[in-house]
Coordinates of C-alpha atoms in Angstrom, one line a residue:
M1 CA 35.7 -47.4 2.5
K2 CA 32.6 -48.6 1.5
T3 CA 30.9 -46.4 4.0
L4 CA 32.7 -43.3 2.7
T5 CA 31.6 -44.5 -1.0
A6 CA 28.1 -44.5 0.1
V7 CA 28.2 -41.5 2.0
I8 CA 29.9 -40.0 -1.4
S9 CA 27.1 -41.3 -3.3
L10 CA 24.3 -39.9 -0.9
L11 CA 25.7 -36.6 -1.3
T12 CA 25.8 -36.8 -5.0
V13 CA 22.2 -37.4 -5.3
I14 CA 21.4 -34.6 -2.8
L15 CA 23.5 -31.7 -4.2
G16 CA 23.1 -33.0 -7.9
G17 CA 19.5 -31.8 -7.9
C18 CA 16.8 -30.2 -6.2
W19 CA 14.5 -32.3 -4.3
N20 CA 11.5 -29.9 -4.2
N21 CA 11.9 -29.5 -7.9
I22 CA 9.2 -27.9 -10.0
E23 CA 8.4 -29.5 -13.6
L24 CA 7.5 -26.8 -16.0
T25 CA 5.6 -28.9 -18.5
E26 CA 3.5 -30.0 -15.8
T27 CA 2.8 -26.8 -13.7
R28 CA 1.4 -23.3 -14.6
F29 CA 2.3 -20.6 -12.9
V30 CA -0.2 -17.7 -10.8
T31 CA 0.4 -14.7 -11.3
A32 CA -2.4 -12.6 -9.6
V33 CA -5.2 -14.1 -7.4
G34 CA -8.7 -12.6 -6.8
I35 CA -10.4 -13.2 -3.6
D36 CA -14.7 -12.7 -4.0
L37 CA -18.0 -14.4 -2.2
N38 CA -20.4 -15.9 -4.0
E39 CA -24.5 -15.1 -3.2
E40 CA -24.1 -18.8 -1.3
G41 CA -21.4 -16.7 0.9
R42 CA -18.6 -19.4 -0.5
Y43 CA -15.3 -18.3 -1.8
V44 CA -14.5 -17.5 -5.3
L45 CA -11.0 -18.0 -5.9
T46 CA -9.9 -16.5 -9.7
V47 CA -6.7 -16.9 -10.8
N48 CA -4.4 -15.3 -13.6
V49 CA -2.3 -18.5 -15.0
M50 CA 0.6 -18.1 -17.2
K51 CA 1.9 -21.2 -19.4
P52 CA 5.9 -21.0 -19.4
S53 CA 7.3 -20.6 -23.0
S54 CA 8.0 -23.3 -24.9
G55 CA 10.9 -21.5 -26.9
K56 CA 8.8 -21.3 -30.0
T57 CA 7.7 -18.2 -31.7
D58 CA 4.9 -18.0 -34.3
G59 CA 4.1 -14.0 -34.7
G60 CA 2.2 -14.2 -31.4
S61 CA 3.3 -13.9 -27.6
A62 CA 5.5 -16.6 -26.4
E63 CA 3.4 -16.8 -23.3
K64 CA -0.2 -17.6 -22.9
S65 CA -2.4 -17.0 -19.8
A66 CA -6.0 -17.7 -19.0
I67 CA -8.1 -16.5 -16.2
I68 CA -9.5 -19.8 -14.0
Q69 CA -12.2 -19.8 -11.0
S70 CA -12.9 -22.3 -8.3
T71 CA -15.0 -22.0 -5.3
G72 CA -15.0 -23.5 -2.0
Y73 CA -16.1 -22.9 1.7
T74 CA -12.5 -22.1 2.5
M75 CA -9.6 -20.5 0.4
F76 CA -7.6 -23.6 0.8
D77 CA -10.8 -25.7 -0.4
A78 CA -11.2 -23.4 -3.3
A79 CA -7.3 -23.8 -4.0
R80 CA -7.6 -27.6 -4.1
N81 CA -10.8 -27.2 -6.3
M82 CA -8.5 -25.3 -8.9
I83 CA -6.8 -28.7 -10.1
E84 CA -10.0 -29.6 -11.2
Y85 CA -10.3 -27.0 -13.6
S86 CA -6.6 -26.2 -14.8
G87 CA -5.7 -29.9 -14.9
Y88 CA -2.4 -28.5 -13.7
K89 CA -0.5 -27.9 -10.3
L90 CA -0.3 -24.2 -9.9
S91 CA 3.0 -22.7 -8.4
Y92 CA 2.2 -19.2 -6.7
H93 CA 6.1 -18.5 -7.0
Q94 CA 5.7 -15.6 -9.6
M95 CA 2.3 -14.0 -8.1
Q96 CA 2.7 -10.3 -8.1
Y97 CA -1.1 -9.3 -6.5
V98 CA -3.3 -10.7 -4.7
A99 CA -6.7 -8.6 -5.2
I100 CA -9.8 -8.8 -2.3
G101 CA -13.3 -7.9 -3.3
T102 CA -15.5 -5.4 -1.1
D103 CA -18.1 -8.2 0.0
A104 CA -15.2 -10.2 0.8
A105 CA -13.1 -7.7 2.7
K106 CA -16.0 -6.4 4.5
K107 CA -16.7 -10.0 6.2
D108 CA -13.1 -11.0 6.7
I109 CA -9.6 -10.0 5.4
I110 CA -7.0 -12.1 7.5
G111 CA -9.3 -15.0 7.3
P112 CA -8.8 -15.8 3.4
L113 CA -5.3 -13.8 3.2
D114 CA -4.3 -16.6 5.7
L115 CA -3.3 -19.1 3.2
F116 CA -1.1 -17.0 1.0
F117 CA 0.2 -15.7 4.5
R118 CA 1.5 -19.4 5.3
D119 CA 2.8 -20.6 1.7
Q120 CA 6.2 -21.3 2.3
E121 CA 6.2 -20.7 -1.8
L122 CA 5.9 -17.2 -1.2
S123 CA 8.0 -14.4 -0.1
G124 CA 5.4 -12.0 1.1
R125 CA 6.5 -9.7 -1.2
H126 CA 3.4 -9.6 -3.4
W127 CA 0.9 -6.6 -3.2
V128 CA -2.4 -7.2 -1.4
I129 CA -5.3 -4.6 -3.5
Y130 CA -8.9 -3.6 -2.1
V131 CA -10.8 -3.8 -5.1
E132 CA -14.1 -1.7 -5.2
G133 CA -17.0 -4.2 -6.6
K134 CA -15.5 -7.7 -7.3
A135 CA -12.1 -8.6 -7.2
E136 CA -11.9 -10.8 -10.1
A137 CA -13.0 -7.8 -12.3
L138 CA -9.3 -6.4 -11.8
L139 CA -8.0 -9.5 -13.1
H140 CA -9.8 -8.8 -16.7
T141 CA -8.4 -5.4 -17.3
K142 CA -5.8 -5.2 -20.0
G143 CA -2.7 -4.3 -19.4
N144 CA -1.7 -0.8 -21.7
T145 CA 2.0 -0.2 -20.7
N146 CA 2.6 -3.9 -20.2
D147 CA 1.4 -7.1 -22.1
I148 CA 1.2 -8.7 -19.0
Q149 CA -1.3 -7.3 -16.6
P150 CA -0.1 -8.5 -13.3
L151 CA 3.7 -7.0 -14.1
Q152 CA 1.6 -3.7 -15.0
I153 CA -0.3 -3.8 -11.6
N154 CA 3.3 -4.2 -10.0
E155 CA 4.9 -1.2 -12.4
K156 CA 1.7 0.5 -10.8
M157 CA 2.3 -0.1 -6.9
I158 CA 6.4 0.8 -7.7
A159 CA 5.7 4.1 -9.3
S160 CA 2.8 5.2 -6.9
R161 CA 5.7 6.3 -4.7
A162 CA 5.7 9.3 -7.3
N163 CA 2.2 10.6 -6.7
G164 CA 1.3 9.5 -3.4
K165 CA -2.6 9.0 -4.4
Y166 CA -2.6 5.2 -2.9
P167 CA -0.5 3.8 -0.6
P168 CA 1.2 0.2 -1.7
V169 CA 1.1 -2.6 0.7
R170 CA 2.9 -5.8 0.5
S171 CA 1.8 -8.9 2.1
L172 CA 4.4 -8.4 4.7
D173 CA 3.3 -4.8 5.4
L174 CA -0.3 -6.6 5.6
M175 CA 0.7 -9.1 8.0
R176 CA 2.6 -6.8 10.5
M177 CA -0.4 -4.0 10.6
M178 CA -2.6 -7.2 11.3
A179 CA -0.2 -8.4 14.5
S180 CA -1.4 -5.7 16.2
K181 CA -4.5 -6.0 18.9
E182 CA -7.0 -4.4 17.2
K183 CA -5.7 -5.4 13.8
V184 CA -5.5 -2.0 12.4
G185 CA -4.4 -1.1 8.8
Y186 CA -5.0 -0.2 5.2
L187 CA -4.8 -1.2 1.8
P188 CA -4.8 0.5 -1.8
I189 CA -8.3 0.8 -3.7
S190 CA -8.3 -0.4 -7.0
H191 CA -11.2 0.8 -9.7
P192 CA -11.7 -1.3 -12.4
I193 CA -13.0 0.3 -15.6
E194 CA -15.6 -2.1 -17.6
S195 CA -16.1 0.1 -20.3
K196 CA -11.9 0.9 -20.7
K197 CA -10.9 -2.5 -19.6
E198 CA -8.3 -0.6 -17.5
S199 CA -8.1 0.1 -13.8
R200 CA -7.6 3.6 -11.8
E201 CA -5.7 2.8 -8.5
A202 CA -6.7 5.9 -6.3
G203 CA -7.7 6.0 -2.2
A204 CA -7.5 3.3 0.7
V205 CA -9.5 1.3 2.7
I206 CA -9.4 1.2 6.6
I207 CA -9.1 -2.3 8.0
K208 CA -10.0 -2.6 11.6
G209 CA -10.6 -5.5 13.4
G210 CA -9.5 -7.3 10.1
K211 CA -12.6 -5.8 8.2
A212 CA -12.6 -2.9 5.5
I213 CA -14.9 -0.6 7.3
A214 CA -14.2 3.1 5.5
S215 CA -12.6 4.6 2.7
I216 CA -10.5 7.3 2.5
N217 CA -10.1 9.7 -0.4
E218 CA -6.4 10.9 -2.3
T219 CA -6.3 13.8 -0.4
Q220 CA -6.8 11.8 3.0
V221 CA -4.5 9.3 1.7
R222 CA -1.3 11.3 1.3
G223 CA -2.0 13.0 4.7
L224 CA -1.6 9.6 6.0
L225 CA 1.5 9.0 3.8
W226 CA 2.9 12.4 5.2
T227 CA 2.3 11.3 9.0
T228 CA 3.9 7.7 8.7
G229 CA 6.3 9.2 6.3
K230 CA 6.5 7.2 3.6
I231 CA 6.1 10.1 1.2
K232 CA 9.0 9.9 -1.7
S233 CA 8.0 12.1 -4.4
T234 CA 5.0 14.2 -4.9
I235 CA 3.2 17.6 -6.4
V236 CA 2.0 20.2 -4.4
I237 CA -0.4 22.5 -5.8
V238 CA -0.5 25.4 -4.3
P239 CA -3.3 28.3 -5.1
L240 CA -1.5 31.6 -5.9
K241 CA -3.2 35.3 -4.8
K242 CA -5.0 35.3 -8.5
L243 CA -8.1 33.0 -8.5
G244 CA -7.7 30.1 -11.1
Q245 CA -3.7 30.5 -10.6
Y246 CA -1.5 27.4 -9.4
A247 CA 2.0 26.8 -8.6
S248 CA 3.3 23.0 -8.7
I249 CA 5.5 22.4 -6.3
E250 CA 7.7 19.1 -6.7
I251 CA 8.6 17.4 -3.1
I252 CA 11.6 15.1 -3.3
G253 CA 11.8 14.2 0.0
S254 CA 10.4 14.2 3.2
K255 CA 11.0 13.3 6.8
T256 CA 8.5 13.1 9.7
K257 CA 8.7 13.2 13.6
I258 CA 6.6 12.1 15.8
R259 CA 6.3 12.7 19.6
P260 CA 3.8 12.1 22.3
I261 CA 3.7 14.7 24.8
L262 CA 2.1 14.3 28.3
E263 CA 1.1 17.4 30.1
N264 CA -1.4 17.4 33.2
N265 CA -2.3 14.0 32.4
Q266 CA -3.6 15.2 28.9
L267 CA -1.8 13.5 26.2
H268 CA -1.5 14.5 22.8
I269 CA 0.7 14.2 19.5
Q270 CA 2.8 16.6 18.1
V271 CA 3.7 15.4 14.4
T272 CA 6.5 17.5 12.4
V273 CA 6.8 17.4 8.9
H274 CA 10.0 18.6 6.9
P275 CA 9.3 18.3 3.0
H276 CA 11.7 19.7 0.6
G277 CA 11.5 20.5 -3.0
Y278 CA 11.0 23.0 -6.1
I279 CA 8.8 25.0 -7.9
G280 CA 7.5 22.8 -10.8
S281 CA 5.7 25.2 -12.7
L282 CA 3.6 28.2 -12.7
N283 CA 0.6 28.2 -14.5
H284 CA 0.9 32.1 -14.6
P285 CA 4.0 34.0 -14.4
I286 CA 4.8 36.0 -10.8
P287 CA 7.5 38.2 -10.2
M288 CA 9.7 35.9 -7.9
D289 CA 11.4 37.8 -5.0
T290 CA 12.3 36.7 -1.8
E291 CA 9.2 37.3 -0.2
T292 CA 7.1 35.4 -2.7
Y293 CA 9.7 32.4 -2.2
K294 CA 8.9 32.5 1.6
W295 CA 5.0 32.8 0.8
L296 CA 5.1 29.9 -1.3
Q297 CA 6.5 27.6 1.6
T298 CA 3.8 29.2 3.8
K299 CA 1.3 27.8 1.4
V300 CA 2.8 24.7 1.0
N301 CA 3.0 24.5 4.5
H302 CA -0.8 25.3 4.9
V303 CA -1.5 22.6 2.3
I304 CA 0.3 19.6 3.7
R305 CA -1.2 20.4 7.3
D306 CA -4.8 20.3 6.2
E307 CA -3.7 17.1 4.2
I308 CA -2.9 16.1 7.6
H309 CA -5.7 16.8 9.6
E310 CA -8.1 15.3 6.9
A311 CA -6.4 12.0 7.4
V312 CA -6.3 12.3 11.2
A313 CA -10.0 13.3 11.1
V314 CA -11.7 10.3 9.5
A315 CA -9.4 8.0 11.0
K316 CA -10.5 9.6 14.5
K317 CA -14.0 9.0 13.4
N318 CA -13.8 5.7 12.8
K319 CA -11.3 4.8 16.1
A320 CA -8.7 3.4 13.8
D321 CA -5.3 4.5 14.9
I322 CA -3.7 3.7 11.0
F323 CA -1.0 6.1 11.7
G324 CA 0.6 3.7 14.7
F325 CA 0.4 6.4 17.1
H326 CA 0.0 4.0 19.8
E327 CA 3.3 2.5 19.3
Y328 CA 5.1 6.0 20.2
V329 CA 2.9 6.3 23.5
H330 CA 4.1 2.6 24.6
R331 CA 7.6 3.6 24.0
A332 CA 7.7 7.5 25.6
Y333 CA 5.2 6.4 28.3
P334 CA 5.3 2.7 29.3
Q335 CA 3.1 3.3 32.7
V336 CA 0.5 5.5 30.7
W337 CA 0.5 3.2 28.0
K338 CA -1.1 0.6 30.6
T339 CA -3.9 2.6 31.6
R340 CA -5.1 3.1 28.2
E341 CA -4.3 0.4 26.2
E342 CA -7.7 -1.7 26.9
Q343 CA -9.5 1.8 25.5
W344 CA -7.1 2.8 22.9
P345 CA -9.9 3.2 20.3
A346 CA -12.1 5.5 22.5
H347 CA -8.8 7.7 23.5
F348 CA -7.5 8.0 20.0
S349 CA -10.8 9.2 18.9
E350 CA -10.3 11.9 21.3
L351 CA -6.2 12.4 20.6
D352 CA -5.4 15.9 20.2
V353 CA -3.1 15.6 17.3
K354 CA -0.9 19.0 16.6
V355 CA 0.6 19.3 12.9
N356 CA 3.5 21.2 12.6
V357 CA 4.7 21.4 8.8
Q358 CA 8.3 23.0 7.7
S359 CA 8.9 23.3 4.1
K360 CA 11.9 23.8 2.4
L361 CA 11.9 24.9 -1.3
L362 CA 15.1 24.5 -2.8
L363 CA 17.1 27.1 -5.4
N364 CA 18.0 26.3 -8.7
G365 CA 20.3 27.9 -10.2
L366 CA 18.9 30.9 -12.0
L367 CA 16.2 31.7 -9.4
A368 CA 19.1 31.6 -6.8
E369 CA 20.8 34.1 -8.9
Q370 CA 17.4 36.0 -9.3
L371 CA 16.8 36.5 -5.6
G372 CA 20.9 37.3 -5.1
E373 CA 21.5 33.7 -3.1
K374 CA 24.0 32.7 -5.6

């Protein structure tokens, strides 16, 4: 009986509370992290920390944040040194993003981010962003749609699926990309605007061998997203027959099929994209008949195909298979892959990529009636 009583008492202690609980009054929550290198080559860790609300309001914000910095020979060293400046234990549970500056990214991306990959507090859901210049500049920008800047960045990353101008990448996504032998991947680029205390996210940086090696513009980013099937929604601008006249085509979905083909020992990749959407607007009225409608679909095909070709060209130039074509080759032709695996970057740079776009413009009620489809 005494043994049973002891067991019940022990279970009560264990289940009645959390052994790894966090005292809110003794903790500061990190909402954003910036990683840079200083002139001595040491890591500079910048964090946005937020003090939990005390529940009191005095007409101002119930939550206060501050920017704190520390340095170290390694990221772990810098993180430990942060305690000296903050005076509190820092929790990364609420971290929204990690930003890495140009100098640090060109030296090594995997090394400084390894600390955040291994941290058991983190779920791998935070965003990873490449910053043109110093990463700390992004943390100093102000939110114009959300008072808490890290939350605004989170909103921007989520909303990016509606424009296709930069690829949102979470920590888990980057870990998967860096798990490949060539350590090839990409990150969205942020451009802090000091004069306006804002930031503009556009374009991406190519990562190869764990380092940032080249940037790609907005058009090339969308070509990358078309190819990898990650376009959820976007606007395709189509030039009309007269100079200065354009149609805005709203894409509301797209599917991509990638198929490697081996003919006479020559390997090429067939990329087929099936986007669908509506005519969003015309900046000049044009007679809408069946022939014009089909012509618009053809123009959409050409625009998307050109964007994909641009993305493929810059990737081949840098010998960086950011599309993951090697995975398709491996699955379709495992024996062929064994002969090309070691020299895949060179094979990729010479790879023939054929692009076929088959868009479909859906008909709304009035337009369907006008074209006699209703």
